[in-house]
């Protein structure tokens, strides 16, 4: 057997290493990154711990770790505003974001829903009509995020004789929207009747009786 020329031997070796069975032995990006990190750790010396460069590097690493932890916490728990709206318990705002319908618009929506037997929409838009009407009359501030119970409690200051009705309508709204209660004709009637009564009643001072307009 004749000796192999060095150039020919190199060519044959390169050709052999190109075979797929050697792919697993090649370093991955993770291998290279890990080696680079370990090399960096190995480059630290006791006499270099007090150097400005080391302090700067340590600060950067700490900031990166803190940011990563914050991102993980936010992704795992969600933003506070989103948790409040998806928690499944009473306490969220009455209106959806961007709902600018007038009280008249909401009354029409609620009554149309009741006419077709959509009791859930009748309850929700019925109470929203009540709340929006209070805001339009400058009786209860129409503040985004206001809860049904808070609106009912503030409205009772102007309509003390309707305290129980307002509280009952707010409870129905919360039960249907947040607790998954099935709305029906009776629950819709509670809300719609209260909304109509409030709309036609003249607000009074807390020490005076409510008088129909």
mmCIF file with all atom_site columns, C-alpha atoms in Angstrom:
data_model
loop_
_atom_site.group_PDB
_atom_site.id
_atom_site.type_symbol
_atom_site.label_atom_id
_atom_site.label_alt_id
_atom_site.label_comp_id
_atom_site.label_asym_id
_atom_site.label_entity_id
_atom_site.label_seq_id
_atom_site.pdbx_PDB_ins_code
_atom_site.Cartn_x
_atom_site.Cartn_y
_atom_site.Cartn_z
_atom_site.occupancy
_atom_site.B_iso_or_equiv
_atom_site.pdbx_formal_charge
_atom_site.auth_seq_id
_atom_site.auth_comp_id
_atom_site.auth_asym_id
_atom_site.auth_atom_id
_atom_site.pdbx_PDB_model_num
ATOM 1   C CA . UNK A 1 1   ? 0.000   0.000  0.000  1.00 0.00 ? 1   UNK A CA 1
ATOM 2   C CA . UNK A 1 2   ? 1.511   3.349  -1.049 1.00 0.00 ? 2   UNK A CA 1
ATOM 3   C CA . UNK A 1 3   ? 1.881   6.238  1.389  1.00 0.00 ? 3   UNK A CA 1
ATOM 4   C CA . UNK A 1 4   ? -0.861  8.882  1.319  1.00 0.00 ? 4   UNK A CA 1
ATOM 5   C CA . UNK A 1 5   ? 0.131   12.371 0.347  1.00 0.00 ? 5   UNK A CA 1
ATOM 6   C CA . UNK A 1 6   ? -0.407  14.868 3.267  1.00 0.00 ? 6   UNK A CA 1
ATOM 7   C CA . UNK A 1 7   ? -2.703  17.064 1.186  1.00 0.00 ? 7   UNK A CA 1
ATOM 8   C CA . UNK A 1 8   ? -4.694  14.036 0.131  1.00 0.00 ? 8   UNK A CA 1
ATOM 9   C CA . UNK A 1 9   ? -4.920  12.855 3.744  1.00 0.00 ? 9   UNK A CA 1
ATOM 10  C CA . UNK A 1 10  ? -6.228  16.272 4.853  1.00 0.00 ? 10  UNK A CA 1
ATOM 11  C CA . UNK A 1 11  ? -8.814  16.230 2.089  1.00 0.00 ? 11  UNK A CA 1
ATOM 12  C CA . UNK A 1 12  ? -9.990  12.751 3.040  1.00 0.00 ? 12  UNK A CA 1
ATOM 13  C CA . UNK A 1 13  ? -10.227 13.713 6.739  1.00 0.00 ? 13  UNK A CA 1
ATOM 14  C CA . UNK A 1 14  ? -12.277 16.837 5.980  1.00 0.00 ? 14  UNK A CA 1
ATOM 15  C CA . UNK A 1 15  ? -14.558 14.811 3.769  1.00 0.00 ? 15  UNK A CA 1
ATOM 16  C CA . UNK A 1 16  ? -15.033 12.228 6.519  1.00 0.00 ? 16  UNK A CA 1
ATOM 17  C CA . UNK A 1 17  ? -15.855 14.856 9.164  1.00 0.00 ? 17  UNK A CA 1
ATOM 18  C CA . UNK A 1 18  ? -18.614 16.274 6.987  1.00 0.00 ? 18  UNK A CA 1
ATOM 19  C CA . UNK A 1 19  ? -20.669 13.120 7.495  1.00 0.00 ? 19  UNK A CA 1
ATOM 20  C CA . UNK A 1 20  ? -23.899 13.545 9.517  1.00 0.00 ? 20  UNK A CA 1
ATOM 21  C CA . UNK A 1 21  ? -22.784 11.197 12.292 1.00 0.00 ? 21  UNK A CA 1
ATOM 22  C CA . UNK A 1 22  ? -20.274 13.781 13.488 1.00 0.00 ? 22  UNK A CA 1
ATOM 23  C CA . UNK A 1 23  ? -22.823 16.603 13.833 1.00 0.00 ? 23  UNK A CA 1
ATOM 24  C CA . UNK A 1 24  ? -23.652 15.699 17.446 1.00 0.00 ? 24  UNK A CA 1
ATOM 25  C CA . UNK A 1 25  ? -20.040 16.199 18.463 1.00 0.00 ? 25  UNK A CA 1
ATOM 26  C CA . UNK A 1 26  ? -19.942 19.776 17.220 1.00 0.00 ? 26  UNK A CA 1
ATOM 27  C CA . UNK A 1 27  ? -20.397 22.473 19.907 1.00 0.00 ? 27  UNK A CA 1
ATOM 28  C CA . UNK A 1 28  ? -23.825 24.165 19.997 1.00 0.00 ? 28  UNK A CA 1
ATOM 29  C CA . UNK A 1 29  ? -24.542 27.844 20.670 1.00 0.00 ? 29  UNK A CA 1
ATOM 30  C CA . UNK A 1 30  ? -25.271 26.870 24.269 1.00 0.00 ? 30  UNK A CA 1
ATOM 31  C CA . UNK A 1 31  ? -21.913 25.153 24.572 1.00 0.00 ? 31  UNK A CA 1
ATOM 32  C CA . UNK A 1 32  ? -20.159 28.222 23.238 1.00 0.00 ? 32  UNK A CA 1
ATOM 33  C CA . UNK A 1 33  ? -22.122 30.595 25.494 1.00 0.00 ? 33  UNK A CA 1
ATOM 34  C CA . UNK A 1 34  ? -21.502 28.431 28.567 1.00 0.00 ? 34  UNK A CA 1
ATOM 35  C CA . UNK A 1 35  ? -17.790 28.230 27.810 1.00 0.00 ? 35  UNK A CA 1
ATOM 36  C CA . UNK A 1 36  ? -17.618 32.002 27.371 1.00 0.00 ? 36  UNK A CA 1
ATOM 37  C CA . UNK A 1 37  ? -19.328 32.555 30.743 1.00 0.00 ? 37  UNK A CA 1
ATOM 38  C CA . UNK A 1 38  ? -17.080 30.056 32.497 1.00 0.00 ? 38  UNK A CA 1
ATOM 39  C CA . UNK A 1 39  ? -14.039 31.661 30.921 1.00 0.00 ? 39  UNK A CA 1
ATOM 40  C CA . UNK A 1 40  ? -15.240 35.024 32.245 1.00 0.00 ? 40  UNK A CA 1
ATOM 41  C CA . UNK A 1 41  ? -15.651 33.603 35.752 1.00 0.00 ? 41  UNK A CA 1
ATOM 42  C CA . UNK A 1 42  ? -12.211 32.052 35.521 1.00 0.00 ? 42  UNK A CA 1
ATOM 43  C CA . UNK A 1 43  ? -10.718 35.397 34.574 1.00 0.00 ? 43  UNK A CA 1
ATOM 44  C CA . UNK A 1 44  ? -11.802 36.957 37.897 1.00 0.00 ? 44  UNK A CA 1
ATOM 45  C CA . UNK A 1 45  ? -9.079  37.169 40.486 1.00 0.00 ? 45  UNK A CA 1
ATOM 46  C CA . UNK A 1 46  ? -9.160  38.149 44.104 1.00 0.00 ? 46  UNK A CA 1
ATOM 47  C CA . UNK A 1 47  ? -7.034  41.185 43.370 1.00 0.00 ? 47  UNK A CA 1
ATOM 48  C CA . UNK A 1 48  ? -9.557  42.344 40.808 1.00 0.00 ? 48  UNK A CA 1
ATOM 49  C CA . UNK A 1 49  ? -12.697 42.294 42.964 1.00 0.00 ? 49  UNK A CA 1
ATOM 50  C CA . UNK A 1 50  ? -12.246 45.916 43.984 1.00 0.00 ? 50  UNK A CA 1
ATOM 51  C CA . UNK A 1 51  ? -11.583 47.151 40.472 1.00 0.00 ? 51  UNK A CA 1
ATOM 52  C CA . UNK A 1 52  ? -14.066 49.588 38.834 1.00 0.00 ? 52  UNK A CA 1
ATOM 53  C CA . UNK A 1 53  ? -14.496 47.245 35.895 1.00 0.00 ? 53  UNK A CA 1
ATOM 54  C CA . UNK A 1 54  ? -15.582 44.387 38.128 1.00 0.00 ? 54  UNK A CA 1
ATOM 55  C CA . UNK A 1 55  ? -17.997 46.624 40.032 1.00 0.00 ? 55  UNK A CA 1
ATOM 56  C CA . UNK A 1 56  ? -19.553 47.877 36.803 1.00 0.00 ? 56  UNK A CA 1
ATOM 57  C CA . UNK A 1 57  ? -19.923 44.342 35.471 1.00 0.00 ? 57  UNK A CA 1
ATOM 58  C CA . UNK A 1 58  ? -21.514 43.154 38.705 1.00 0.00 ? 58  UNK A CA 1
ATOM 59  C CA . UNK A 1 59  ? -24.001 46.061 38.609 1.00 0.00 ? 59  UNK A CA 1
ATOM 60  C CA . UNK A 1 60  ? -25.005 45.254 35.037 1.00 0.00 ? 60  UNK A CA 1
ATOM 61  C CA . UNK A 1 61  ? -25.530 41.593 35.915 1.00 0.00 ? 61  UNK A CA 1
ATOM 62  C CA . UNK A 1 62  ? -27.659 42.557 38.952 1.00 0.00 ? 62  UNK A CA 1
ATOM 63  C CA . UNK A 1 63  ? -29.844 44.898 36.880 1.00 0.00 ? 63  UNK A CA 1
ATOM 64  C CA . UNK A 1 64  ? -30.373 42.256 34.197 1.00 0.00 ? 64  UNK A CA 1
ATOM 65  C CA . UNK A 1 65  ? -31.382 39.687 36.838 1.00 0.00 ? 65  UNK A CA 1
ATOM 66  C CA . UNK A 1 66  ? -33.835 42.109 38.504 1.00 0.00 ? 66  UNK A CA 1
ATOM 67  C CA . UNK A 1 67  ? -35.447 43.002 35.169 1.00 0.00 ? 67  UNK A CA 1
ATOM 68  C CA . UNK A 1 68  ? -35.779 39.314 34.296 1.00 0.00 ? 68  UNK A CA 1
ATOM 69  C CA . UNK A 1 69  ? -37.431 38.579 37.658 1.00 0.00 ? 69  UNK A CA 1
ATOM 70  C CA . UNK A 1 70  ? -39.854 41.498 37.208 1.00 0.00 ? 70  UNK A CA 1
ATOM 71  C CA . UNK A 1 71  ? -40.842 40.271 33.755 1.00 0.00 ? 71  UNK A CA 1
ATOM 72  C CA . UNK A 1 72  ? -41.441 36.760 35.074 1.00 0.00 ? 72  UNK A CA 1
ATOM 73  C CA . UNK A 1 73  ? -43.625 38.072 37.927 1.00 0.00 ? 73  UNK A CA 1
ATOM 74  C CA . UNK A 1 74  ? -45.729 40.234 35.589 1.00 0.00 ? 74  UNK A CA 1
ATOM 75  C CA . UNK A 1 75  ? -46.222 37.377 33.131 1.00 0.00 ? 75  UNK A CA 1
ATOM 76  C CA . UNK A 1 76  ? -47.112 34.946 35.917 1.00 0.00 ? 76  UNK A CA 1
ATOM 77  C CA . UNK A 1 77  ? -49.528 37.171 37.860 1.00 0.00 ? 77  UNK A CA 1
ATOM 78  C CA . UNK A 1 78  ? -50.780 39.593 35.217 1.00 0.00 ? 78  UNK A CA 1
ATOM 79  C CA . UNK A 1 79  ? -51.225 43.335 35.436 1.00 0.00 ? 79  UNK A CA 1
ATOM 80  C CA . UNK A 1 80  ? -53.311 44.593 38.388 1.00 0.00 ? 80  UNK A CA 1
ATOM 81  C CA . UNK A 1 81  ? -55.970 46.169 36.137 1.00 0.00 ? 81  UNK A CA 1
ATOM 82  C CA . UNK A 1 82  ? -56.417 42.977 34.154 1.00 0.00 ? 82  UNK A CA 1
ATOM 83  C CA . UNK A 1 83  ? -56.605 40.834 37.306 1.00 0.00 ? 83  UNK A CA 1
ATOM 84  C CA . UNK A 1 84  ? -59.320 43.075 38.685 1.00 0.00 ? 84  UNK A CA 1
ATOM 85  C CA . UNK A 1 85  ? -61.459 42.556 35.587 1.00 0.00 ? 85  UNK A CA 1
ATOM 86  C CA . UNK A 1 86  ? -60.938 38.796 35.324 1.00 0.00 ? 86  UNK A CA 1
ATOM 87  C CA . UNK A 1 87  ? -60.942 37.770 38.979 1.00 0.00 ? 87  UNK A CA 1
ATOM 88  C CA . UNK A 1 88  ? -64.522 36.456 38.788 1.00 0.00 ? 88  UNK A CA 1
ATOM 89  C CA . UNK A 1 89  ? -65.653 38.412 41.879 1.00 0.00 ? 89  UNK A CA 1
ATOM 90  C CA . UNK A 1 90  ? -67.748 41.580 42.272 1.00 0.00 ? 90  UNK A CA 1
ATOM 91  C CA . UNK A 1 91  ? -65.859 44.858 42.306 1.00 0.00 ? 91  UNK A CA 1
ATOM 92  C CA . UNK A 1 92  ? -65.072 45.618 38.665 1.00 0.00 ? 92  UNK A CA 1
ATOM 93  C CA . UNK A 1 93  ? -66.236 48.725 36.844 1.00 0.00 ? 93  UNK A CA 1
ATOM 94  C CA . UNK A 1 94  ? -69.769 48.994 35.509 1.00 0.00 ? 94  UNK A CA 1
ATOM 95  C CA . UNK A 1 95  ? -68.749 50.160 32.036 1.00 0.00 ? 95  UNK A CA 1
ATOM 96  C CA . UNK A 1 96  ? -66.503 48.498 29.511 1.00 0.00 ? 96  UNK A CA 1
ATOM 97  C CA . UNK A 1 97  ? -63.556 50.523 28.251 1.00 0.00 ? 97  UNK A CA 1
ATOM 98  C CA . UNK A 1 98  ? -64.666 52.892 25.506 1.00 0.00 ? 98  UNK A CA 1
ATOM 99  C CA . UNK A 1 99  ? -68.405 52.621 26.238 1.00 0.00 ? 99  UNK A CA 1
ATOM 100 C CA . UNK A 1 100 ? -69.613 56.189 25.619 1.00 0.00 ? 100 UNK A CA 1
ATOM 101 C CA . UNK A 1 101 ? -73.313 55.450 25.059 1.00 0.00 ? 101 UNK A CA 1
ATOM 102 C CA . UNK A 1 102 ? -75.789 57.900 26.547 1.00 0.00 ? 102 UNK A CA 1
ATOM 103 C CA . UNK A 1 103 ? -78.394 56.859 29.086 1.00 0.00 ? 103 UNK A CA 1
ATOM 104 C CA . UNK A 1 104 ? -81.025 56.993 26.319 1.00 0.00 ? 104 UNK A CA 1
ATOM 105 C CA . UNK A 1 105 ? -78.914 54.690 24.144 1.00 0.00 ? 105 UNK A CA 1
ATOM 106 C CA . UNK A 1 106 ? -78.502 52.255 27.018 1.00 0.00 ? 106 UNK A CA 1
ATOM 107 C CA . UNK A 1 107 ? -82.210 52.299 27.854 1.00 0.00 ? 107 UNK A CA 1
ATOM 108 C CA . UNK A 1 108 ? -83.056 51.439 24.243 1.00 0.00 ? 108 UNK A CA 1
ATOM 109 C CA . UNK A 1 109 ? -80.481 48.625 24.262 1.00 0.00 ? 109 UNK A CA 1
ATOM 110 C CA . UNK A 1 110 ? -81.795 47.205 27.543 1.00 0.00 ? 110 UNK A CA 1
ATOM 111 C CA . UNK A 1 111 ? -85.449 47.359 26.490 1.00 0.00 ? 111 UNK A CA 1
ATOM 112 C CA . UNK A 1 112 ? -84.718 45.806 23.095 1.00 0.00 ? 112 UNK A CA 1
ATOM 113 C CA . UNK A 1 113 ? -82.812 43.006 24.821 1.00 0.00 ? 113 UNK A CA 1
ATOM 114 C CA . UNK A 1 114 ? -85.709 42.382 27.189 1.00 0.00 ? 114 UNK A CA 1
ATOM 115 C CA . UNK A 1 115 ? -88.149 42.279 24.278 1.00 0.00 ? 115 UNK A CA 1
ATOM 116 C CA . UNK A 1 116 ? -86.170 39.492 22.615 1.00 0.00 ? 116 UNK A CA 1
ATOM 117 C CA . UNK A 1 117 ? -85.566 37.610 25.870 1.00 0.00 ? 117 UNK A CA 1
ATOM 118 C CA . UNK A 1 118 ? -81.897 38.480 26.240 1.00 0.00 ? 118 UNK A CA 1
ATOM 119 C CA . UNK A 1 119 ? -82.142 38.980 29.995 1.00 0.00 ? 119 UNK A CA 1
ATOM 120 C CA . UNK A 1 120 ? -78.393 39.217 30.579 1.00 0.00 ? 120 UNK A CA 1
ATOM 121 C CA . UNK A 1 121 ? -78.010 42.225 28.274 1.00 0.00 ? 121 UNK A CA 1
ATOM 122 C CA . UNK A 1 122 ? -81.181 43.729 29.743 1.00 0.00 ? 122 UNK A CA 1
ATOM 123 C CA . UNK A 1 123 ? -79.675 43.537 33.239 1.00 0.00 ? 123 UNK A CA 1
ATOM 124 C CA . UNK A 1 124 ? -76.245 44.867 32.285 1.00 0.00 ? 124 UNK A CA 1
ATOM 125 C CA . UNK A 1 125 ? -77.345 47.705 30.020 1.00 0.00 ? 125 UNK A CA 1
ATOM 126 C CA . UNK A 1 126 ? -80.270 48.492 32.308 1.00 0.00 ? 126 UNK A CA 1
ATOM 127 C CA . UNK A 1 127 ? -77.973 49.212 35.233 1.00 0.00 ? 127 UNK A CA 1
ATOM 128 C CA . UNK A 1 128 ? -75.543 51.035 32.958 1.00 0.00 ? 128 UNK A CA 1
ATOM 129 C CA . UNK A 1 129 ? -78.445 53.253 31.838 1.00 0.00 ? 129 UNK A CA 1
ATOM 130 C CA . UNK A 1 130 ? -79.188 54.000 35.484 1.00 0.00 ? 130 UNK A CA 1
ATOM 131 C CA . UNK A 1 131 ? -75.523 54.825 36.194 1.00 0.00 ? 131 UNK A CA 1
ATOM 132 C CA . UNK A 1 132 ? -75.044 56.932 33.060 1.00 0.00 ? 132 UNK A CA 1
ATOM 133 C CA . UNK A 1 133 ? -78.256 58.828 33.803 1.00 0.00 ? 133 UNK A CA 1
ATOM 134 C CA . UNK A 1 134 ? -76.987 59.688 37.291 1.00 0.00 ? 134 UNK A CA 1
ATOM 135 C CA . UNK A 1 135 ? -73.811 61.030 35.730 1.00 0.00 ? 135 UNK A CA 1
ATOM 136 C CA . UNK A 1 136 ? -75.717 63.083 33.168 1.00 0.00 ? 136 UNK A CA 1
ATOM 137 C CA . UNK A 1 137 ? -77.743 64.624 35.987 1.00 0.00 ? 137 UNK A CA 1
ATOM 138 C CA . UNK A 1 138 ? -74.559 65.436 37.940 1.00 0.00 ? 138 UNK A CA 1
ATOM 139 C CA . UNK A 1 139 ? -75.723 63.300 40.841 1.00 0.00 ? 139 UNK A CA 1
ATOM 140 C CA . UNK A 1 140 ? -73.014 60.619 40.771 1.00 0.00 ? 140 UNK A CA 1
ATOM 141 C CA . UNK A 1 141 ? -69.691 61.249 38.978 1.00 0.00 ? 141 UNK A CA 1
ATOM 142 C CA . UNK A 1 142 ? -69.418 59.036 35.920 1.00 0.00 ? 142 UNK A CA 1
ATOM 143 C CA . UNK A 1 143 ? -65.912 57.872 36.826 1.00 0.00 ? 143 UNK A CA 1
ATOM 144 C CA . UNK A 1 144 ? -64.322 55.013 34.841 1.00 0.00 ? 144 UNK A CA 1
ATOM 145 C CA . UNK A 1 145 ? -63.932 51.991 37.085 1.00 0.00 ? 145 UNK A CA 1
ATOM 146 C CA . UNK A 1 146 ? -66.786 52.896 39.462 1.00 0.00 ? 146 UNK A CA 1
ATOM 147 C CA . UNK A 1 147 ? -68.427 49.750 40.815 1.00 0.00 ? 147 UNK A CA 1
ATOM 148 C CA . UNK A 1 148 ? -72.151 49.030 40.896 1.00 0.00 ? 148 UNK A CA 1
ATOM 149 C CA . UNK A 1 149 ? -72.225 49.034 44.711 1.00 0.00 ? 149 UNK A CA 1
ATOM 150 C CA . UNK A 1 150 ? -70.377 52.369 44.897 1.00 0.00 ? 150 UNK A CA 1
ATOM 151 C CA . UNK A 1 151 ? -72.759 53.964 42.378 1.00 0.00 ? 151 UNK A CA 1
ATOM 152 C CA . UNK A 1 152 ? -75.808 52.650 44.257 1.00 0.00 ? 152 UNK A CA 1
ATOM 153 C CA . UNK A 1 153 ? -74.474 53.897 47.610 1.00 0.00 ? 153 UNK A CA 1
ATOM 154 C CA . UNK A 1 154 ? -73.803 57.390 46.274 1.00 0.00 ? 154 UNK A CA 1
ATOM 155 C CA . UNK A 1 155 ? -77.144 57.537 44.441 1.00 0.00 ? 155 UNK A CA 1
ATOM 156 C CA . UNK A 1 156 ? -78.947 56.681 47.691 1.00 0.00 ? 156 UNK A CA 1
ATOM 157 C CA . UNK A 1 157 ? -77.825 60.053 49.096 1.00 0.00 ? 157 UNK A CA 1
ATOM 158 C CA . UNK A 1 158 ? -80.014 61.784 46.503 1.00 0.00 ? 158 UNK A CA 1
ATOM 159 C CA . UNK A 1 159 ? -82.743 59.094 46.539 1.00 0.00 ? 159 UNK A CA 1
ATOM 160 C CA . UNK A 1 160 ? -82.927 57.854 50.152 1.00 0.00 ? 160 UNK A CA 1
ATOM 161 C CA . UNK A 1 161 ? -86.315 56.206 49.653 1.00 0.00 ? 161 UNK A CA 1
ATOM 162 C CA . UNK A 1 162 ? -84.810 54.110 46.856 1.00 0.00 ? 162 UNK A CA 1
ATOM 163 C CA . UNK A 1 163 ? -81.850 52.867 48.884 1.00 0.00 ? 163 UNK A CA 1
ATOM 164 C CA . UNK A 1 164 ? -83.011 49.238 48.941 1.00 0.00 ? 164 UNK A CA 1
ATOM 165 C CA . UNK A 1 165 ? -83.997 49.252 45.269 1.00 0.00 ? 165 UNK A CA 1
ATOM 166 C CA . UNK A 1 166 ? -80.646 50.714 44.223 1.00 0.00 ? 166 UNK A CA 1
ATOM 167 C CA . UNK A 1 167 ? -78.722 48.204 46.315 1.00 0.00 ? 167 UNK A CA 1
ATOM 168 C CA . UNK A 1 168 ? -80.815 45.348 44.944 1.00 0.00 ? 168 UNK A CA 1
ATOM 169 C CA . UNK A 1 169 ? -80.199 46.422 41.338 1.00 0.00 ? 169 UNK A CA 1
ATOM 170 C CA . UNK A 1 170 ? -76.451 46.683 42.016 1.00 0.00 ? 170 UNK A CA 1
ATOM 171 C CA . UNK A 1 171 ? -76.409 43.192 43.528 1.00 0.00 ? 171 UNK A CA 1
ATOM 172 C CA . UNK A 1 172 ? -78.218 41.753 40.509 1.00 0.00 ? 172 UNK A CA 1
ATOM 173 C CA . UNK A 1 173 ? -75.727 43.444 38.184 1.00 0.00 ? 173 UNK A CA 1
ATOM 174 C CA . UNK A 1 174 ? -72.751 42.012 40.103 1.00 0.00 ? 174 UNK A CA 1
ATOM 175 C CA . UNK A 1 175 ? -74.320 38.543 40.327 1.00 0.00 ? 175 UNK A CA 1
ATOM 176 C CA . UNK A 1 176 ? -74.948 38.380 36.588 1.00 0.00 ? 176 UNK A CA 1
ATOM 177 C CA . UNK A 1 177 ? -71.717 39.967 35.398 1.00 0.00 ? 177 UNK A CA 1
ATOM 178 C CA . UNK A 1 178 ? -69.170 38.576 37.852 1.00 0.00 ? 178 UNK A CA 1
ATOM 179 C CA . UNK A 1 179 ? -70.659 35.532 39.578 1.00 0.00 ? 179 UNK A CA 1
ATOM 180 C CA . UNK A 1 180 ? -72.171 33.872 36.516 1.00 0.00 ? 180 UNK A CA 1
ATOM 181 C CA . UNK A 1 181 ? -75.768 34.002 37.745 1.00 0.00 ? 181 UNK A CA 1
ATOM 182 C CA . UNK A 1 182 ? -78.315 33.331 35.013 1.00 0.00 ? 182 UNK A CA 1
ATOM 183 C CA . UNK A 1 183 ? -80.467 36.384 34.354 1.00 0.00 ? 183 UNK A CA 1
ATOM 184 C CA . UNK A 1 184 ? -84.204 35.945 33.860 1.00 0.00 ? 184 UNK A CA 1
ATOM 185 C CA . UNK A 1 185 ? -87.316 38.053 33.447 1.00 0.00 ? 185 UNK A CA 1
ATOM 186 C CA . UNK A 1 186 ? -87.557 38.788 37.178 1.00 0.00 ? 186 UNK A CA 1
ATOM 187 C CA . UNK A 1 187 ? -83.931 39.864 37.625 1.00 0.00 ? 187 UNK A CA 1
ATOM 188 C CA . UNK A 1 188 ? -84.151 42.059 34.515 1.00 0.00 ? 188 UNK A CA 1
ATOM 189 C CA . UNK A 1 189 ? -87.335 43.622 35.877 1.00 0.00 ? 189 UNK A CA 1
ATOM 190 C CA . UNK A 1 190 ? -85.579 44.486 39.158 1.00 0.00 ? 190 UNK A CA 1
ATOM 191 C CA . UNK A 1 191 ? -82.935 46.490 37.308 1.00 0.00 ? 191 UNK A CA 1
ATOM 192 C CA . UNK A 1 192 ? -85.150 48.065 34.643 1.00 0.00 ? 192 UNK A CA 1
ATOM 193 C CA . UNK A 1 193 ? -87.857 49.105 37.120 1.00 0.00 ? 193 UNK A CA 1
ATOM 194 C CA . UNK A 1 194 ? -85.241 50.698 39.366 1.00 0.00 ? 194 UNK A CA 1
ATOM 195 C CA . UNK A 1 195 ? -83.684 52.544 36.419 1.00 0.00 ? 195 UNK A CA 1
ATOM 196 C CA . UNK A 1 196 ? -87.082 53.905 35.349 1.00 0.00 ? 196 UNK A CA 1
ATOM 197 C CA . UNK A 1 197 ? -87.991 54.953 38.894 1.00 0.00 ? 197 UNK A CA 1
ATOM 198 C CA . UNK A 1 198 ? -84.697 56.783 39.405 1.00 0.00 ? 198 UNK A CA 1
ATOM 199 C CA . UNK A 1 199 ? -85.042 58.510 36.025 1.00 0.00 ? 199 UNK A CA 1
ATOM 200 C CA . UNK A 1 200 ? -88.469 59.964 36.875 1.00 0.00 ? 200 UNK A CA 1
ATOM 201 C CA . UNK A 1 201 ? -87.750 60.809 40.528 1.00 0.00 ? 201 UNK A CA 1
ATOM 202 C CA . UNK A 1 202 ? -86.510 64.230 41.609 1.00 0.00 ? 202 UNK A CA 1
ATOM 203 C CA . UNK A 1 203 ? -83.317 64.042 43.685 1.00 0.00 ? 203 UNK A CA 1
ATOM 204 C CA . UNK A 1 204 ? -83.535 65.442 47.188 1.00 0.00 ? 204 UNK A CA 1
ATOM 205 C CA . UNK A 1 205 ? -81.322 66.451 50.058 1.00 0.00 ? 205 UNK A CA 1
ATOM 206 C CA . UNK A 1 206 ? -80.572 63.611 52.491 1.00 0.00 ? 206 UNK A CA 1
ATOM 207 C CA . UNK A 1 207 ? -82.912 65.181 55.047 1.00 0.00 ? 207 UNK A CA 1
ATOM 208 C CA . UNK A 1 208 ? -85.868 65.549 52.626 1.00 0.00 ? 208 UNK A CA 1
ATOM 209 C CA . UNK A 1 209 ? -88.170 62.900 51.086 1.00 0.00 ? 209 UNK A CA 1
ATOM 210 C CA . UNK A 1 210 ? -87.920 61.824 47.481 1.00 0.00 ? 210 UNK A CA 1
ATOM 211 C CA . UNK A 1 211 ? -90.655 63.385 45.361 1.00 0.00 ? 211 UNK A CA 1
ATOM 212 C CA . UNK A 1 212 ? -91.715 62.092 41.924 1.00 0.00 ? 212 UNK A CA 1
ATOM 213 C CA . UNK A 1 213 ? -91.003 64.632 39.177 1.00 0.00 ? 213 UNK A CA 1
#
